[in-house]
mmCIF file of C-alpha atoms in Angstrom:
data_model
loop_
_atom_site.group_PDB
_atom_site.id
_atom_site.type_symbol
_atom_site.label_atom_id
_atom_site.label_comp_id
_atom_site.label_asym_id
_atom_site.label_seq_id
_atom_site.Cartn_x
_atom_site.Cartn_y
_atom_site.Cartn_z
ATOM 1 C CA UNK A 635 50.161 -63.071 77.707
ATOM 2 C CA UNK A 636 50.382 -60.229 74.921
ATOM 3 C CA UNK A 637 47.993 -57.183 76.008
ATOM 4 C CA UNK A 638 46.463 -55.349 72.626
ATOM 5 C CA UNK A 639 47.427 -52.333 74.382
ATOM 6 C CA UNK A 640 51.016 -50.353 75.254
ATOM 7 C CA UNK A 641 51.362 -47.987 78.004
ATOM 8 C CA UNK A 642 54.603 -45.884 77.820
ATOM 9 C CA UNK A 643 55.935 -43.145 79.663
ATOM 10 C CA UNK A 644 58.905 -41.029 78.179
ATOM 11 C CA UNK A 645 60.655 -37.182 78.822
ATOM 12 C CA UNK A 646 60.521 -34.504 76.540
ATOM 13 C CA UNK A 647 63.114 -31.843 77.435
ATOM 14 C CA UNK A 648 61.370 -29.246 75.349
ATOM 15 C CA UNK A 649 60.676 -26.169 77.877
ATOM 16 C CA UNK A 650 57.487 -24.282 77.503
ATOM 17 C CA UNK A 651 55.606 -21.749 79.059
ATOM 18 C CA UNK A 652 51.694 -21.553 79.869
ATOM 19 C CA UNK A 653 49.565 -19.563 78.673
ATOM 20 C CA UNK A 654 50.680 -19.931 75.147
ATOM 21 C CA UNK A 655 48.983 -18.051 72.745
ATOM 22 C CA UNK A 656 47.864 -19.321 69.323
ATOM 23 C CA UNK A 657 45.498 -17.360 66.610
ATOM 24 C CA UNK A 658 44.032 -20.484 64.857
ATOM 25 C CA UNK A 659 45.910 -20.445 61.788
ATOM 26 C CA UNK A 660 46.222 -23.518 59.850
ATOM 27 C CA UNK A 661 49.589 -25.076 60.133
ATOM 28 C CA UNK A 662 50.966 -27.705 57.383
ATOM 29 C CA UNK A 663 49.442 -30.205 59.207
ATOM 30 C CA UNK A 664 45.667 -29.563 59.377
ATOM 31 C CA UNK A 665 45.561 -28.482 62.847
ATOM 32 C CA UNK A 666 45.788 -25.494 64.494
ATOM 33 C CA UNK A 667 46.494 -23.713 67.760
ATOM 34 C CA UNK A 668 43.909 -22.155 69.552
ATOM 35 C CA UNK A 669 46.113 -20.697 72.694
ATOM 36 C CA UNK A 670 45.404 -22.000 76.182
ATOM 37 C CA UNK A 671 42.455 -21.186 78.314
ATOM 38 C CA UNK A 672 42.142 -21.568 81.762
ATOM 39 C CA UNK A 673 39.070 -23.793 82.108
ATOM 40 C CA UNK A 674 39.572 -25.144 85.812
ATOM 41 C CA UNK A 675 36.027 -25.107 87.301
ATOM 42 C CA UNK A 676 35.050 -23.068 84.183
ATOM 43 C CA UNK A 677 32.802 -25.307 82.509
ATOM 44 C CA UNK A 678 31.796 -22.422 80.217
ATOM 45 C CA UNK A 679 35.071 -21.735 78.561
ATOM 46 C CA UNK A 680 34.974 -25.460 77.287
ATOM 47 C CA UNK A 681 32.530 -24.572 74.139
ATOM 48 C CA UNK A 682 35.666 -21.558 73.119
ATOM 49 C CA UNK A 683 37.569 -24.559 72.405
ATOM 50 C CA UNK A 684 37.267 -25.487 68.831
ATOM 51 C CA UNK A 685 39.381 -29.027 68.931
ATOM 52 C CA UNK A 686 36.463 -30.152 71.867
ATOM 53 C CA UNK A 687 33.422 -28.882 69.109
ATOM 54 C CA UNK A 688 34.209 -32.049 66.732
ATOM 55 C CA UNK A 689 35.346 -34.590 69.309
ATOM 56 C CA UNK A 690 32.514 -35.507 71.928
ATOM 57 C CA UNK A 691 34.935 -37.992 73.672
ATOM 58 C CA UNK A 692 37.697 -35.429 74.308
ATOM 59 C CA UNK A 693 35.150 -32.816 75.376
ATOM 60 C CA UNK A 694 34.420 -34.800 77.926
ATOM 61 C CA UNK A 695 37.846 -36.101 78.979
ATOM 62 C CA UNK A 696 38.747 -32.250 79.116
ATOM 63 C CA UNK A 697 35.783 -31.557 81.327
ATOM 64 C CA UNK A 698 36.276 -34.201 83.948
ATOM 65 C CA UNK A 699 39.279 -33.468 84.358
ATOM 66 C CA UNK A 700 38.713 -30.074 85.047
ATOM 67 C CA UNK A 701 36.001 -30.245 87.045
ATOM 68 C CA UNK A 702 36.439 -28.271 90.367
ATOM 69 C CA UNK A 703 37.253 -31.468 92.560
ATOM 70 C CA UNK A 704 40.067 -33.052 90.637
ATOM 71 C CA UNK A 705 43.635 -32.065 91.505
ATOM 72 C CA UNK A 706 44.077 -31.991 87.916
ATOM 73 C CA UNK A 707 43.814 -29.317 85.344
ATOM 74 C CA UNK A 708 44.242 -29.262 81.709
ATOM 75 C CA UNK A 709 46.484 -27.504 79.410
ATOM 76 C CA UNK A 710 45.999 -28.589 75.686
ATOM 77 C CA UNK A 711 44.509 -31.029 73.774
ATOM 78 C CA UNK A 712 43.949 -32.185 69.924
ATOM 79 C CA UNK A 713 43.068 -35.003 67.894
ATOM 80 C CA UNK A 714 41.793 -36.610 65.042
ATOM 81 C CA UNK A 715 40.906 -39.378 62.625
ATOM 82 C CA UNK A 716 44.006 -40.721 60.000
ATOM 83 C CA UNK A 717 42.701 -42.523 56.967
ATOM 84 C CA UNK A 718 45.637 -44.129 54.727
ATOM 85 C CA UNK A 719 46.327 -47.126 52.945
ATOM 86 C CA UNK A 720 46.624 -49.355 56.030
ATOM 87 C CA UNK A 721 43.009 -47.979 57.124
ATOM 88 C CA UNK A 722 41.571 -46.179 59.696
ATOM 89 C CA UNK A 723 42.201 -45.060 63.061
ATOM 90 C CA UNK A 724 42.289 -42.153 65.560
ATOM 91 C CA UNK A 725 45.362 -39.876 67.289
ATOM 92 C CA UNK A 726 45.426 -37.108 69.357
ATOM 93 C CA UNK A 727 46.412 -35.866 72.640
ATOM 94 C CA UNK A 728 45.672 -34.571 75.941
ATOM 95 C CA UNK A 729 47.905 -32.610 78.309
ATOM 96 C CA UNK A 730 47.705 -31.784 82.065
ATOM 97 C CA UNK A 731 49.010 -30.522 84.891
ATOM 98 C CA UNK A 732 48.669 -31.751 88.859
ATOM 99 C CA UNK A 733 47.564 -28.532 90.120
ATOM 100 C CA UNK A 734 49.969 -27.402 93.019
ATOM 101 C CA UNK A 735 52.669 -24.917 92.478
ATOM 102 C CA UNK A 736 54.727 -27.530 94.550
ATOM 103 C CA UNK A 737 53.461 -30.430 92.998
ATOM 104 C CA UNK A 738 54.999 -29.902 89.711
ATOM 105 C CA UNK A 739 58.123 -28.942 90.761
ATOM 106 C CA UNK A 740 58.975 -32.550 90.710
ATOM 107 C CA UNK A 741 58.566 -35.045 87.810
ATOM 108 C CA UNK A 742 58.198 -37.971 89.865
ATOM 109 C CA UNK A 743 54.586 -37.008 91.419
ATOM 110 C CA UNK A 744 53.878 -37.977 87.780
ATOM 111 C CA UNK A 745 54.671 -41.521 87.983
ATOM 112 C CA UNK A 746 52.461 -42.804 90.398
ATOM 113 C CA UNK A 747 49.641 -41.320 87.837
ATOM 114 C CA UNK A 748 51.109 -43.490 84.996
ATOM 115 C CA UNK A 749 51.630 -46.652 87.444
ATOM 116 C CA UNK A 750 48.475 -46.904 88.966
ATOM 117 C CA UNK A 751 46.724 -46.206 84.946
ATOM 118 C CA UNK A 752 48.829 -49.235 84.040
ATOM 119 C CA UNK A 753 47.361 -51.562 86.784
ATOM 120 C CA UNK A 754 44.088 -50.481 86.659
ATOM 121 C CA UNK A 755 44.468 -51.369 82.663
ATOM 122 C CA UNK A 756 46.355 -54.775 83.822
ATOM 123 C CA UNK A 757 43.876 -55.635 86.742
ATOM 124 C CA UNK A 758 40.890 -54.509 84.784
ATOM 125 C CA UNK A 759 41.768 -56.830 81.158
ATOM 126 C CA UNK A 760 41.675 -53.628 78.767
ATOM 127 C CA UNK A 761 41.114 -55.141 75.686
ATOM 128 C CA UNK A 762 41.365 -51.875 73.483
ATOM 129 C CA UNK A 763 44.138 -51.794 70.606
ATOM 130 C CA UNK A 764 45.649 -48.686 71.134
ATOM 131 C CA UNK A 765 48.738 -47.301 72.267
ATOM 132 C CA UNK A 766 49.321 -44.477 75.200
ATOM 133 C CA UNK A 767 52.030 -42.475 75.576
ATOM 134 C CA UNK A 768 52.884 -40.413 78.615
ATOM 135 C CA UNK A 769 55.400 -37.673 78.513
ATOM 136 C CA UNK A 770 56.650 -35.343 80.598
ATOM 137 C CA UNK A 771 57.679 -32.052 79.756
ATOM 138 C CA UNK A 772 59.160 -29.182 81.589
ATOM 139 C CA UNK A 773 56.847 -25.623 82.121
ATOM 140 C CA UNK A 774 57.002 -22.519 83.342
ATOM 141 C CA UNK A 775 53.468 -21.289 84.816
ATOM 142 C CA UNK A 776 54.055 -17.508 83.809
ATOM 143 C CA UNK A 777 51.359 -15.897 85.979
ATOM 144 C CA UNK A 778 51.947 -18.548 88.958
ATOM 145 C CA UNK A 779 55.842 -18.032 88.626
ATOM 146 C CA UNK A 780 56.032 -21.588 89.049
ATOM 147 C CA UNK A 781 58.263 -24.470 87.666
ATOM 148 C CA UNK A 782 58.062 -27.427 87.069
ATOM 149 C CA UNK A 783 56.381 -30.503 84.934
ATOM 150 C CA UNK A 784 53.079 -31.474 82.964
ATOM 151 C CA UNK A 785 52.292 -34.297 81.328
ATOM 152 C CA UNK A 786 50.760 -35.305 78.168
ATOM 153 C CA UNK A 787 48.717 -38.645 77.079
ATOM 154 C CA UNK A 788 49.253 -39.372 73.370
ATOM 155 C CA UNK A 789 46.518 -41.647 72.419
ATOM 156 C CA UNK A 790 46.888 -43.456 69.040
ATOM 157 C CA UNK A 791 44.014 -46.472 67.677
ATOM 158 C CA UNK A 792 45.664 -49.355 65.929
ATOM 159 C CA UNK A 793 44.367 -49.087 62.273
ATOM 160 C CA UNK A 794 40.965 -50.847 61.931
ATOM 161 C CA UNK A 795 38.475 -51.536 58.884
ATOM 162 C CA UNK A 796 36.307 -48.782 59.213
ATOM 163 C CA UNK A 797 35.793 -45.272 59.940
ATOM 164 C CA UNK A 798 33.633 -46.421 62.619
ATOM 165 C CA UNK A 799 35.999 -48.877 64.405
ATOM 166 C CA UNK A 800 38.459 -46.289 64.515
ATOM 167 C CA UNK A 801 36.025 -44.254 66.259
ATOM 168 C CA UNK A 802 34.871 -46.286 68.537
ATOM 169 C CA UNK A 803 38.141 -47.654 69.355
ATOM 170 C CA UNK A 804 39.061 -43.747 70.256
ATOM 171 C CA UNK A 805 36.541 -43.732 72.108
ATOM 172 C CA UNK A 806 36.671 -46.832 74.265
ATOM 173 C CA UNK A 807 40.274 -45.031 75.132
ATOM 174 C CA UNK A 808 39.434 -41.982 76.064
ATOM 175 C CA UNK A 809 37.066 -43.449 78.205
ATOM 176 C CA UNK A 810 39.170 -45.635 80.512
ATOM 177 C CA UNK A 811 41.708 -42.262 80.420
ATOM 178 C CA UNK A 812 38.514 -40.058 81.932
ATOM 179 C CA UNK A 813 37.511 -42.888 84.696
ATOM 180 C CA UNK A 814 40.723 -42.721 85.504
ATOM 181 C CA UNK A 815 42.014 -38.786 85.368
ATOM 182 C CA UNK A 816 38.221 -37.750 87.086
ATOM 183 C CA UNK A 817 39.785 -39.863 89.871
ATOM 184 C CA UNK A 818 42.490 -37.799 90.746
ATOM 185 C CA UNK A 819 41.753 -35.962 94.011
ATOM 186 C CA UNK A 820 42.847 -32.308 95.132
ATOM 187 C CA UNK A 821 45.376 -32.721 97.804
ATOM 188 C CA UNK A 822 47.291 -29.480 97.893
ATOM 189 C CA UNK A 823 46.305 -25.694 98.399
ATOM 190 C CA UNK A 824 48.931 -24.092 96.719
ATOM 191 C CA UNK A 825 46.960 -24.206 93.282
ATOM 192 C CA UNK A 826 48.024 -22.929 89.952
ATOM 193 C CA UNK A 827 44.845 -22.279 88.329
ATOM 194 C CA UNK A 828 41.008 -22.252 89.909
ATOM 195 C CA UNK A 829 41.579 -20.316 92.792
#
């Protein structure tokens, strides 16, 4: 049987290094970048972030996954609502890290993340239309001098009617992502950020 959903995972080969900075301008696309902040077991630093201000599901996706006992931490995020001839519906992003210096060194501690968010979607009948898209892409943790891998979640709504739908659609999605990311226990001391 067809699932309404699709859950992908793919590499990007694009290096980058955290922190990035970013001064808010307004790029050609709408958005803008804001720079990273280290909000691991900062709770307080999540109202600096303008992108989490306008988007009450992501704000909260962010914060569980940075709360103090996940061994998860986040590195950027985005998103927003597309309205076009086809209709409505909602993209963005959210991109993390497992947070051990030794951890990240290699991509495959990644998959069994993306597995085990693919059964609990199969086991559990997910009925959202929306697609997610994990990717992998190398990093350089400047003040950890550390290598390795994060990964992002793209999160796209199939188009629906309304504004509404759309909304609620992004959030239904961001939803099962937080049950599942808030999951994620600490397992290793050698930690990157939240010491």
């Amino acid at each position: 049987m067809q699932k309404p959903y699709t859950n992908q995972l793919s590499l990007n080969h694009k290096h980058k290094g955290v922190p990035y900075g970013g001064s808010g301008a307004i790029r050609e696309d709408g958005d803008a970048n804001y720079g990273f902040k280290d909000i691991k077991g900062n709770a307080a630093l999540l109202l600096e972030i303008p992108e989490l201000k306008r988007d009450r599901g992501l704000m909260s996706l962010v914060q569980a996954i940075n709360a103090p006992h996940t061994g998860l931490l986040s590195i950027g995020c985005v998103s927003g609502p597309v309205e076009d001839e086809n209709g409505f519906r909602h993209s963005g992003y959210i991109e993390f890290s497992v947070n051990s210096v030794s951890a990240i060194a290699d991509a495959k501690n990644y998959f069994p993340l993306f597995f085990h968010f693919d059964r609990m979607l199969h086991e559990g009948n997910f009925s959202g239309k929306v697609a997610f898209d994990w990717e992998l892409q190398p990093v350089t943790f400047i003040d950890a001098n550390a290598n390795g891998f994060t990964c992002s979640v793209i999160v796209n709504t199939h188009y629906s009617k309304t504004k509404e739908e759309a909304g609620a659609a992004w959030i239904e999605a961001l939803g099962v992502l937080q049950y599942f990311l808030s999951s994620i226990p600490r397992e290793h001391n050698d930690l990157i950020f939240g010491q």
